[in-house]
Short mmCIF file of C-alpha atoms in Angstrom, two decimals:
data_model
loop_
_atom_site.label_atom_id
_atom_site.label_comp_id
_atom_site.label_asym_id
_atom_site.label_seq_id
_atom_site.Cartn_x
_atom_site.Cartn_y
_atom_site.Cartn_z
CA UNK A 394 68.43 112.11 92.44
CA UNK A 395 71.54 113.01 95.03
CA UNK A 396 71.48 116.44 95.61
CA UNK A 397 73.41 119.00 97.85
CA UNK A 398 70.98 121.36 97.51
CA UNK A 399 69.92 121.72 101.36
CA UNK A 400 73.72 121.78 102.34
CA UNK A 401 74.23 125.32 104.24
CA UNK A 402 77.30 125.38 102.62
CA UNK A 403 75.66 124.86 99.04
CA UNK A 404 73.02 127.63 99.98
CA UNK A 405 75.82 130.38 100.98
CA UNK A 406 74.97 133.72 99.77
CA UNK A 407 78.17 134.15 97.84
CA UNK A 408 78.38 130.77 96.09
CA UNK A 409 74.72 131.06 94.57
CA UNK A 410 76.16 134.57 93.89
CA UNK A 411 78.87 132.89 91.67
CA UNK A 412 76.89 129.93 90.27
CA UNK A 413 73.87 132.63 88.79
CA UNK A 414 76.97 134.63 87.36
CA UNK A 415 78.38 131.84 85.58
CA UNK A 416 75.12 130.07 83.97
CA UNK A 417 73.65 133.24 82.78
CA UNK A 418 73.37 133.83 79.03
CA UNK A 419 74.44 130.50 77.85
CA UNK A 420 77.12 129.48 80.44
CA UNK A 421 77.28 126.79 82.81
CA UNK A 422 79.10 126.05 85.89
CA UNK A 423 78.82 123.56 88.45
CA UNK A 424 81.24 122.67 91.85
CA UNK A 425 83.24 119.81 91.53
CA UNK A 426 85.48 117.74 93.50
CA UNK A 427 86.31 117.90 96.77
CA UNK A 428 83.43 120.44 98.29
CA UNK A 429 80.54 118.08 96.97
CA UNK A 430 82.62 114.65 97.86
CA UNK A 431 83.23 115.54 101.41
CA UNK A 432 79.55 116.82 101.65
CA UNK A 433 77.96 113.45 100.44
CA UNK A 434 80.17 112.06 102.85
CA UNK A 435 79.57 113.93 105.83
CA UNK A 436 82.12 115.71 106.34
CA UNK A 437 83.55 119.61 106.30
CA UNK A 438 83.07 121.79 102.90
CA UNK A 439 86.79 123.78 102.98
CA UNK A 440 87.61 125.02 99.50
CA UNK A 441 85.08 125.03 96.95
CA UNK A 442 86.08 125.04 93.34
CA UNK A 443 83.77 125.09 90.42
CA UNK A 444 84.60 124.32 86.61
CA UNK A 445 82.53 126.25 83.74
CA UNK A 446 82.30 126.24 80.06
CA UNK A 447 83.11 130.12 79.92
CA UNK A 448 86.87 131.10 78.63
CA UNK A 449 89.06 132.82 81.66
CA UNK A 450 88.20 135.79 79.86
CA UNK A 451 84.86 135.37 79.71
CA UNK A 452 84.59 135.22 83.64
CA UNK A 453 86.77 138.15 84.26
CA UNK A 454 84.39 140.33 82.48
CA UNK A 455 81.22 139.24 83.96
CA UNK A 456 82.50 139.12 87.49
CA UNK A 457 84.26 142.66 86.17
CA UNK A 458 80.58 143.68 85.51
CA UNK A 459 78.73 142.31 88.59
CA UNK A 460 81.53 143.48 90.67
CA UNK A 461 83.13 140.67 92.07
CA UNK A 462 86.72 140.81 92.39
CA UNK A 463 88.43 138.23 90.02
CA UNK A 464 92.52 137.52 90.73
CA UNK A 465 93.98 135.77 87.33
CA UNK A 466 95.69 133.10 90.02
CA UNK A 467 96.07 130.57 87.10
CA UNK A 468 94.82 131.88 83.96
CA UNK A 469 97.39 130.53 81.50
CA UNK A 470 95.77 127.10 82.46
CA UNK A 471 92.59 128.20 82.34
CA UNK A 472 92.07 129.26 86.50
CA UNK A 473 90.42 132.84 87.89
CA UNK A 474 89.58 133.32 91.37
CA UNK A 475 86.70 135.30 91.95
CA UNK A 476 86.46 137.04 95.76
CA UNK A 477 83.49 137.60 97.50
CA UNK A 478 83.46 139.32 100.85
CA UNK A 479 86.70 137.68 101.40
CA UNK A 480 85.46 133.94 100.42
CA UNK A 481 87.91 132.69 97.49
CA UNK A 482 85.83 130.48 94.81
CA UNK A 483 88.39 129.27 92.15
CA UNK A 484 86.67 129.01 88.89
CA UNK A 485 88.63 126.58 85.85
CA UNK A 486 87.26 126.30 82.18
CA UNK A 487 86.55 122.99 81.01
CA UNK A 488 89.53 121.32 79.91
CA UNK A 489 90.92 118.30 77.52
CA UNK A 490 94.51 117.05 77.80
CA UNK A 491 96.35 117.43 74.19
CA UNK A 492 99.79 115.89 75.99
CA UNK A 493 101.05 114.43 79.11
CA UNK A 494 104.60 114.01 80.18
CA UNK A 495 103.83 112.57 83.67
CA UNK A 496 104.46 115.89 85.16
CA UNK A 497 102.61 118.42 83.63
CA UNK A 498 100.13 118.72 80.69
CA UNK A 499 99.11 120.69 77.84
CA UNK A 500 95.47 121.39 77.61
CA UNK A 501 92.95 122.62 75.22
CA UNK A 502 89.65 124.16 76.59
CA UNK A 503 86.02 122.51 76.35
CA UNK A 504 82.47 122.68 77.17
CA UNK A 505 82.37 118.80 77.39
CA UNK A 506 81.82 117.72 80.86
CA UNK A 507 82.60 114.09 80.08
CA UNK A 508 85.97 114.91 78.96
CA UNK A 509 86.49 117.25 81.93
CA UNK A 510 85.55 114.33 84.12
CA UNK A 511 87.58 111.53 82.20
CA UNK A 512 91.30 113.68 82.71
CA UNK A 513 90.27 114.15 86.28
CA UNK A 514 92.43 111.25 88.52
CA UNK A 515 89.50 109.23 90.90
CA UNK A 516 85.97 108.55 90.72
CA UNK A 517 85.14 110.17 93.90
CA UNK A 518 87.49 113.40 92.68
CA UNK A 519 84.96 113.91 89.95
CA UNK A 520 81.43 114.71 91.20
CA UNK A 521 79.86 117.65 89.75
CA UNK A 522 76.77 119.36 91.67
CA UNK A 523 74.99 121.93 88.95
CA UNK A 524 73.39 125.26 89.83
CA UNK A 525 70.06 123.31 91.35
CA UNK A 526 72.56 121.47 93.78
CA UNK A 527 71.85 117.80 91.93
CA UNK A 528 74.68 115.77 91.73
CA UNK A 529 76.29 114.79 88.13
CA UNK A 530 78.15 111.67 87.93
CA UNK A 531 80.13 110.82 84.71
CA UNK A 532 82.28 108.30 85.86
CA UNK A 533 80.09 105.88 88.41
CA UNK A 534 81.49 107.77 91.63
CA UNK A 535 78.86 107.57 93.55
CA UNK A 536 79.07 104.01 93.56
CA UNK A 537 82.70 104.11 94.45
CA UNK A 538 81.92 106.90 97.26
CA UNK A 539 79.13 104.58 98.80
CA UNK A 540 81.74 101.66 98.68
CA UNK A 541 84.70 104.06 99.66
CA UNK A 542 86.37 102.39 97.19
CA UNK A 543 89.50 104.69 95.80
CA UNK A 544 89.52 104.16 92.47
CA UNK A 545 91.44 105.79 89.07
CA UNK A 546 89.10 106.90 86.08
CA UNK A 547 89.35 104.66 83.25
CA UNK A 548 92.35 102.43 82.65
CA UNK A 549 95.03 103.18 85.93
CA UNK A 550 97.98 102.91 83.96
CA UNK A 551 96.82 105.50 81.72
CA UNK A 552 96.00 107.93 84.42
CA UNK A 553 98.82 107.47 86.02
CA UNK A 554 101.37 108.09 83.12
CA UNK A 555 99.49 111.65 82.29
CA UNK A 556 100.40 112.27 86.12
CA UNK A 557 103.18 110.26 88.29
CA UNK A 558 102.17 112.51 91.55
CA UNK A 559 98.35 110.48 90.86
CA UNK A 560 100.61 107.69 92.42
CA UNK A 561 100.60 109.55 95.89
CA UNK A 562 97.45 110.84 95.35
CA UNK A 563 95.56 107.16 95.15
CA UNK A 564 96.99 106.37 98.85
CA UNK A 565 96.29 109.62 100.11
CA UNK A 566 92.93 109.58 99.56
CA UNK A 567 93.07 106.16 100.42
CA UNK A 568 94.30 107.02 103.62
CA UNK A 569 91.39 109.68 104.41
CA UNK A 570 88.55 108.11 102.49
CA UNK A 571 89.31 104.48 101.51
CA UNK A 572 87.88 101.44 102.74
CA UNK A 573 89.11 97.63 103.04
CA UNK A 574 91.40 96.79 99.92
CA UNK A 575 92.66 99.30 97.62
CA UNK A 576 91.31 99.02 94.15
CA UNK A 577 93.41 96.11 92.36
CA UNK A 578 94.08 97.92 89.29
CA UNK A 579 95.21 101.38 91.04
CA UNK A 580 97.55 98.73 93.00
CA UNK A 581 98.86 97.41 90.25
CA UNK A 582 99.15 100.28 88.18
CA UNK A 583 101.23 102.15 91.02
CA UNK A 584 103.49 99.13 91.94
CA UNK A 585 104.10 99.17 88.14
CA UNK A 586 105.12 103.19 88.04
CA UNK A 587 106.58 103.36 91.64
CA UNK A 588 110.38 104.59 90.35
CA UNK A 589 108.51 107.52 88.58
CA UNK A 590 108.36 109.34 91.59
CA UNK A 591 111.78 109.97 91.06
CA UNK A 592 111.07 112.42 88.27
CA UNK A 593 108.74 114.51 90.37
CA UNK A 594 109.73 117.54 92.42
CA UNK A 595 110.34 117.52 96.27
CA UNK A 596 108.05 119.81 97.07
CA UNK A 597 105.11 117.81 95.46
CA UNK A 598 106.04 114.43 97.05
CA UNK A 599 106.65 115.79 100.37
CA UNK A 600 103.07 117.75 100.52
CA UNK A 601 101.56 114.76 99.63
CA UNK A 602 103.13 112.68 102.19
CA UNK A 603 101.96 115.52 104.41
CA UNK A 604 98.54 115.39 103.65
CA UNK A 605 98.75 111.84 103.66
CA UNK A 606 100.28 111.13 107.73
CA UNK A 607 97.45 113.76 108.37
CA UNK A 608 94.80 111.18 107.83
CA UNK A 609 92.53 110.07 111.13
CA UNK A 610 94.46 106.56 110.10
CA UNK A 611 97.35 106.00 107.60
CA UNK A 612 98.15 102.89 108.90
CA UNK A 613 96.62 100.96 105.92
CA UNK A 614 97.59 103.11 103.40
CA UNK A 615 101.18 103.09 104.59
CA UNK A 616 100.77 98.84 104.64
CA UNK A 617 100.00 98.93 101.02
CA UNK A 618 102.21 101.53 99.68
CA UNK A 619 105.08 99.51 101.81
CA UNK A 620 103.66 96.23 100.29
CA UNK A 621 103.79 97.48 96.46
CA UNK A 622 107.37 99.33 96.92
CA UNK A 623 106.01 103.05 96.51
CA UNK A 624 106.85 103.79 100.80
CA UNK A 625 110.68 102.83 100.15
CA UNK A 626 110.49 105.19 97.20
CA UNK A 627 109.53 107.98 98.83
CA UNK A 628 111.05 107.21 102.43
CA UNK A 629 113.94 104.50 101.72
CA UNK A 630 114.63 104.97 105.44
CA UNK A 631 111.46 103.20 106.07
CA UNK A 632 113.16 100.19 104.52
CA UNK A 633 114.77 98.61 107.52
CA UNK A 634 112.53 100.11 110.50
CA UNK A 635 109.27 99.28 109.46
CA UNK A 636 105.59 100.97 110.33
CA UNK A 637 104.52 98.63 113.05
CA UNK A 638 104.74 101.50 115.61
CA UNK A 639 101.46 103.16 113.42
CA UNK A 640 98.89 101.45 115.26
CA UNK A 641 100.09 101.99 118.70
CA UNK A 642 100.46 105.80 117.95
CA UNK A 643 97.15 106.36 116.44
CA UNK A 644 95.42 104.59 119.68
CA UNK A 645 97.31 107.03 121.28
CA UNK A 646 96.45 110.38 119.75
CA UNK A 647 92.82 108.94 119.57
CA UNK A 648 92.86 108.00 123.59
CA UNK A 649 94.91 111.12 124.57
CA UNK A 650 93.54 113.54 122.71
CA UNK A 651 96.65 114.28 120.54
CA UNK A 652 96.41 116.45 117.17
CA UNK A 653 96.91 114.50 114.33
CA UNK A 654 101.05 115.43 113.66
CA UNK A 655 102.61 114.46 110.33
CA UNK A 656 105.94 115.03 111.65
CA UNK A 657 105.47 112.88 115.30
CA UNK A 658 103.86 110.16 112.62
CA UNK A 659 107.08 110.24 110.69
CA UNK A 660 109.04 109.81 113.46
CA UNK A 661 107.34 106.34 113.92
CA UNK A 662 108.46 105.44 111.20
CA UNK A 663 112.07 106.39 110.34
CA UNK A 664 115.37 105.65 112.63
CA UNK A 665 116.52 108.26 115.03
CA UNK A 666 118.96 108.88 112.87
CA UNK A 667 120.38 112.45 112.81
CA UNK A 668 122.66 112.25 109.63
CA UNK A 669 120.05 109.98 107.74
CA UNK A 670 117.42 112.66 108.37
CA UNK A 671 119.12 115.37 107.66
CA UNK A 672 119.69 113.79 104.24
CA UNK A 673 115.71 113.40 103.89
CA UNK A 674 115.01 117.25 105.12
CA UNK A 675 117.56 117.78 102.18
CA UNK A 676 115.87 115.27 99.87
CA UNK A 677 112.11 116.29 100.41
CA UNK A 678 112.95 120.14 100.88
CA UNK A 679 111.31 120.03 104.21
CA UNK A 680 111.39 123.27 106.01
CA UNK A 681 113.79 124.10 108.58
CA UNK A 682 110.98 124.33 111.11
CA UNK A 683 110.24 121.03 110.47
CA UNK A 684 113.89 119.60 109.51
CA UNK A 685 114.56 120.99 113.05
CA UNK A 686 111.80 118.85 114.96
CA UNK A 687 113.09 115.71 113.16
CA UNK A 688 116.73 116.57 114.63
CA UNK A 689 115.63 117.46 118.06
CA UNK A 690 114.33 114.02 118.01
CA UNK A 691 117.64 112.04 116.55
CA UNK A 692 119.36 113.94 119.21
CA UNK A 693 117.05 113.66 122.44
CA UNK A 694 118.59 110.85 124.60
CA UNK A 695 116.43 108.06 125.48
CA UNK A 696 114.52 108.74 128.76
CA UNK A 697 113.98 106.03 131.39
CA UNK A 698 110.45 105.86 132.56
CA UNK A 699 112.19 105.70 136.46
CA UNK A 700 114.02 108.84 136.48
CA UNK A 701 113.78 111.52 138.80
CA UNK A 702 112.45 114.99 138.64
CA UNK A 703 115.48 116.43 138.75
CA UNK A 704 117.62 114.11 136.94
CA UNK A 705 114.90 114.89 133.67
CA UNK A 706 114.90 118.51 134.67
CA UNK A 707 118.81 118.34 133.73
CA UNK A 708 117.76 116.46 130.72
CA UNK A 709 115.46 119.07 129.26
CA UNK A 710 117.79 121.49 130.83
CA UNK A 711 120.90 120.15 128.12
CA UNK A 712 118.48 119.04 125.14
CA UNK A 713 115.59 120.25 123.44
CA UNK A 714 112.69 119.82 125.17
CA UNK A 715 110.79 118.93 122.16
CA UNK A 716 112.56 116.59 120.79
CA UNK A 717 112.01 114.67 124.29
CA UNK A 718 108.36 114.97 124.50
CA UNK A 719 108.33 113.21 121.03
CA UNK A 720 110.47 110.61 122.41
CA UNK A 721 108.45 110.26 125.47
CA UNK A 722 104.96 110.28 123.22
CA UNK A 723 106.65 107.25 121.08
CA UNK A 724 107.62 105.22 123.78
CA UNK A 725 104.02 106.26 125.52
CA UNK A 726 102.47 105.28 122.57
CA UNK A 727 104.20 101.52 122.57
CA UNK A 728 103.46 101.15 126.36
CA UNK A 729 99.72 102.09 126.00
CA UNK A 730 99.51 98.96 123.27
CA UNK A 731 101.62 96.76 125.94
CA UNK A 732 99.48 98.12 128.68
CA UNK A 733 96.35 96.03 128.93
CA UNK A 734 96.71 93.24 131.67
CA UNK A 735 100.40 94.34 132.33
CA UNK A 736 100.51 95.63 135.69
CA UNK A 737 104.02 96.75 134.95
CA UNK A 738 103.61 98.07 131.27
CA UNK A 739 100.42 100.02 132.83
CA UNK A 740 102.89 101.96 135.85
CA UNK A 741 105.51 102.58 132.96
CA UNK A 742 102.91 104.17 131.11
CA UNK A 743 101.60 105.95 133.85
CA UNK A 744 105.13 107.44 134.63
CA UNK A 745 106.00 107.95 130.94
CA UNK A 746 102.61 110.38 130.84
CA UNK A 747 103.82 112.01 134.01
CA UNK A 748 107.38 112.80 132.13
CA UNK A 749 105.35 113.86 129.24
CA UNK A 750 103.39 116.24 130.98
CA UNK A 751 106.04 117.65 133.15
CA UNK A 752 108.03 118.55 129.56
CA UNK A 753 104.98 120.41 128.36
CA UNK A 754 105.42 122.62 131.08
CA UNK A 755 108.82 122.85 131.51
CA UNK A 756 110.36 126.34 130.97
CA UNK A 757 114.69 126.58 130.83
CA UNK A 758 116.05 128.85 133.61
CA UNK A 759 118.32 131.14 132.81
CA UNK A 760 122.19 130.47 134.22
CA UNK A 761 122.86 133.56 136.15
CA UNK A 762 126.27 134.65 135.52
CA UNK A 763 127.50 135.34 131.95
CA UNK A 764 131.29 136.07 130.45
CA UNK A 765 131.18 139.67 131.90
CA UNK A 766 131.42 138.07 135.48
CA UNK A 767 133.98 136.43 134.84
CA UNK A 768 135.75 138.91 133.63
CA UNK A 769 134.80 141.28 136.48
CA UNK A 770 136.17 138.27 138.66
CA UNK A 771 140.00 139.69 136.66
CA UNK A 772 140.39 136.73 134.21
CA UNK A 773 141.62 137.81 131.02
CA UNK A 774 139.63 137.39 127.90
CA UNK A 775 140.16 134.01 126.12
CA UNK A 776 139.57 130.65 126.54
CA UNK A 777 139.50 130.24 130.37
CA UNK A 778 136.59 132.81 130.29
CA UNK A 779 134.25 129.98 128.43
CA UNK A 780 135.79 126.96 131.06
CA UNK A 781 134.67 128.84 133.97
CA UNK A 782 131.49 129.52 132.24
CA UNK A 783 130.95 125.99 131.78
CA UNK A 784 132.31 124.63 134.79
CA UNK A 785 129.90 126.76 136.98
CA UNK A 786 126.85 125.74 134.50
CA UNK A 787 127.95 122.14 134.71
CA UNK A 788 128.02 122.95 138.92
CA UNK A 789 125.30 125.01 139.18
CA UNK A 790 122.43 122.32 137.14
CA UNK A 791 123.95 119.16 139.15
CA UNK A 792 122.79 121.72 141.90
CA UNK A 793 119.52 121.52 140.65
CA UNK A 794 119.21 124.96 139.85
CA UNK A 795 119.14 125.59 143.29
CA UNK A 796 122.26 127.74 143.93
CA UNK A 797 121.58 131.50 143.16
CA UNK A 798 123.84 134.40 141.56
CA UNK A 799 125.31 135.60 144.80
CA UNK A 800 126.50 131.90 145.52
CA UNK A 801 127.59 131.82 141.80
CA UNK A 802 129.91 134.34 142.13
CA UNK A 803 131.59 133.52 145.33
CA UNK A 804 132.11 130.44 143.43
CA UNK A 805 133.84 132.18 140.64
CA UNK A 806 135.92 134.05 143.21
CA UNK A 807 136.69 130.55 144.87
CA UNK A 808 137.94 129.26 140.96
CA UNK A 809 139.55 132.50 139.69
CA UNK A 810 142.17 132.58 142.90
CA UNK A 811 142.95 128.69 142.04
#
């Protein structure tokens, strides 16, 4: 029988802690999802959420009684968190759906784990482990894991309709999990639905597409969802620019070392376009830290791989320096992919990293002289006070930086007496 039982993160004081709580006197709980997927898979146990046939109620007052700290996070859907030296466990009553409207449902509790598992969304999503760490599987996902094959519980359609987000949710775990072609039917099924994402909020679209450009690899999830009309749903931009520029980025981040970015991954995939993406910021509710790093991009100039130090120091000098660096790790990433046997393509690249590192460390100087000089210099407030200003900025970065206050300012005498 599969079994988790010898996972460290299965043995943890405080989850065995929970699990005794909950199958005492006639209960029963068991994890599910995510913490016992990712651990038959070999990868990292984050959260770990466990369903149980007790009522909310019914696990307040025992974890009331054993002295665990229990936060009613969800209760009105059937959700407590109980707290254990500051590890969250988030414990849900088995549940039924009664209706579905594509974007939320109304639910009647259970103590039958085959129902539980049938309204859950994939295969793979719905693994239980029970209090001895073997593995219950309800809906052949074990099969599907082994396979990696992503695929919806029951008839696609179906699941989809009870949730449109599910749409999202089949390439994103596609993306981090999936394996050669996605599952015909889930294909189908989303194709079919793809103009339902429409009725779904911003915030939920967007944090999926998040999670999803986090993947080690969207590439082929992005393919597919472009193939079946879903990526021109959620990012009509992507319409006319197209993802090819995936692959050379991800060879990049793998060969360079770079953090897998969402944003920098969206960028590769979407025009520079400052108006266009500040309509998708808008559209997606992005944040402003993030609707921010998409405009510092739009509005970075193009750099040429041949310029000088101090020609890009004026560069970083006038723009943001981050929207350059992910201009310079986009075209790095294209050059790297051109590179191979390309004497030429290999020095561009070579420069391009060069650039790239030299914006990392880059730090703005500060202009020496500010309105007060001027001012001090006997011009009158107004509008002659900001042209000196920027004449003597303008002056002073052709300079290179180079001249100093006390030059400055004999420069400002020089202008005010002209």
């Amino acid at each position: 029988m599969t079994s988790v039982a010898g996972e460290a993160w299965f043995r943890d004081k405080a989850l065995q802690r929970v699990l005794t709580l909950l199958n005492a006197d006639g209960g029963e709980g068991r994890v599910v999802g995510g913490a016992v997927r990712n651990s038959l898979m070999g990868l990292p146990v984050a959260d770990i959420d466990i369903a149980t046939t007790l009522l909310p109620e019914a696990v307040v007052e025992r974890a009331s009684a054993a002295g665990i700290k229990a936060v009613p996070t969800g209760i009105a859907h059937g959700t407590v968190t109980l707290v254990i030296d500051g590890k969250p466990f988030e414990i849900t009553t088995l549940r039924r759906d009664v209706e579905t409207d594509g974007r939320r449902a109304r639910v009647a509790y259970s103590e039958d784990w085959q129902a539980d598992a049938e309204r859950r969304d994939l295969t793979i999503n719905a693994l239980y482990a029970s209090s001895d760490g073997g593995v219950v599987d309800l809906v052949d996902g074990l099969a599907d894991l082994e396979r990696r094959n992503i695929r919806f519980i029951g008839d696609a359609a179906t699941r989809i309709a009870e949730d449109h987000l599910r749409i999202l949710r089949f390439f994103r775990f596609f993306a981090h999990y999936g394996s050669g072609r996605p599952d015909a039917d889930g294909l189908r099924a989303c194709a079919a639905a793809r103009t339902k994402i429409a009725t779904l909020s911003a915030e939920r679209v967007w944090s999926e597409m998040k999670k999803l450009l986090s993947a080690g690899d969207p590439g082929r999830a992005l393919l597919w969802m472009r193939q079946v009309g879903v990526l021109t749903e959620v990012l009509p931009e992507t319409e006319k620019w197209g993802i090819d520029a995936i692959p050379a980025l991800i060879a990049a981040e793998q060969a360079l070392g770079w953090a897998a970015d969402p944003l920098l991954r969206l960028t590769a995939i979407v025009p520079p376009d400052a108006a266009r993406l500040g309509k998708l910021a808008e559209r997606l509710r992005l944040s402003k830290a993030e609707a921010a790093y998409l405009q510092a991009w739009a509005n970075a100039p193009g750099i040429k791989d041949e310029i000088s130090e101090a020609a890009f120091d004026r560069l970083l000098y006038r723009y943001d320096p981050s929207g350059i660096a992910v201009r310079l790790k986009l075209a790095l990433a294209v050059a790297r992919g051109k590179a191979e046997g390309d004497f030429e393509e290999m020095a561009r690249t070579a420069r391009l990293g060069k650039l790239l590192e030299r914006a990392s460390k880059w730090k703005r100087p500060t202009f020496p002289l500010s309105g007060s000089d001027v001012l001090a210099a006997g011009i009158s407030a107004g509008p002659r006070v900001g042209e000196l200003l920027g004449k003597l900025e303008q002056e002073w970065l052709e300079g290179n930086f180079t001249v100093d206050r006390a030059g400055l300012l004999a420069r400002l005498t020089d202008l005010a007496n002209t």
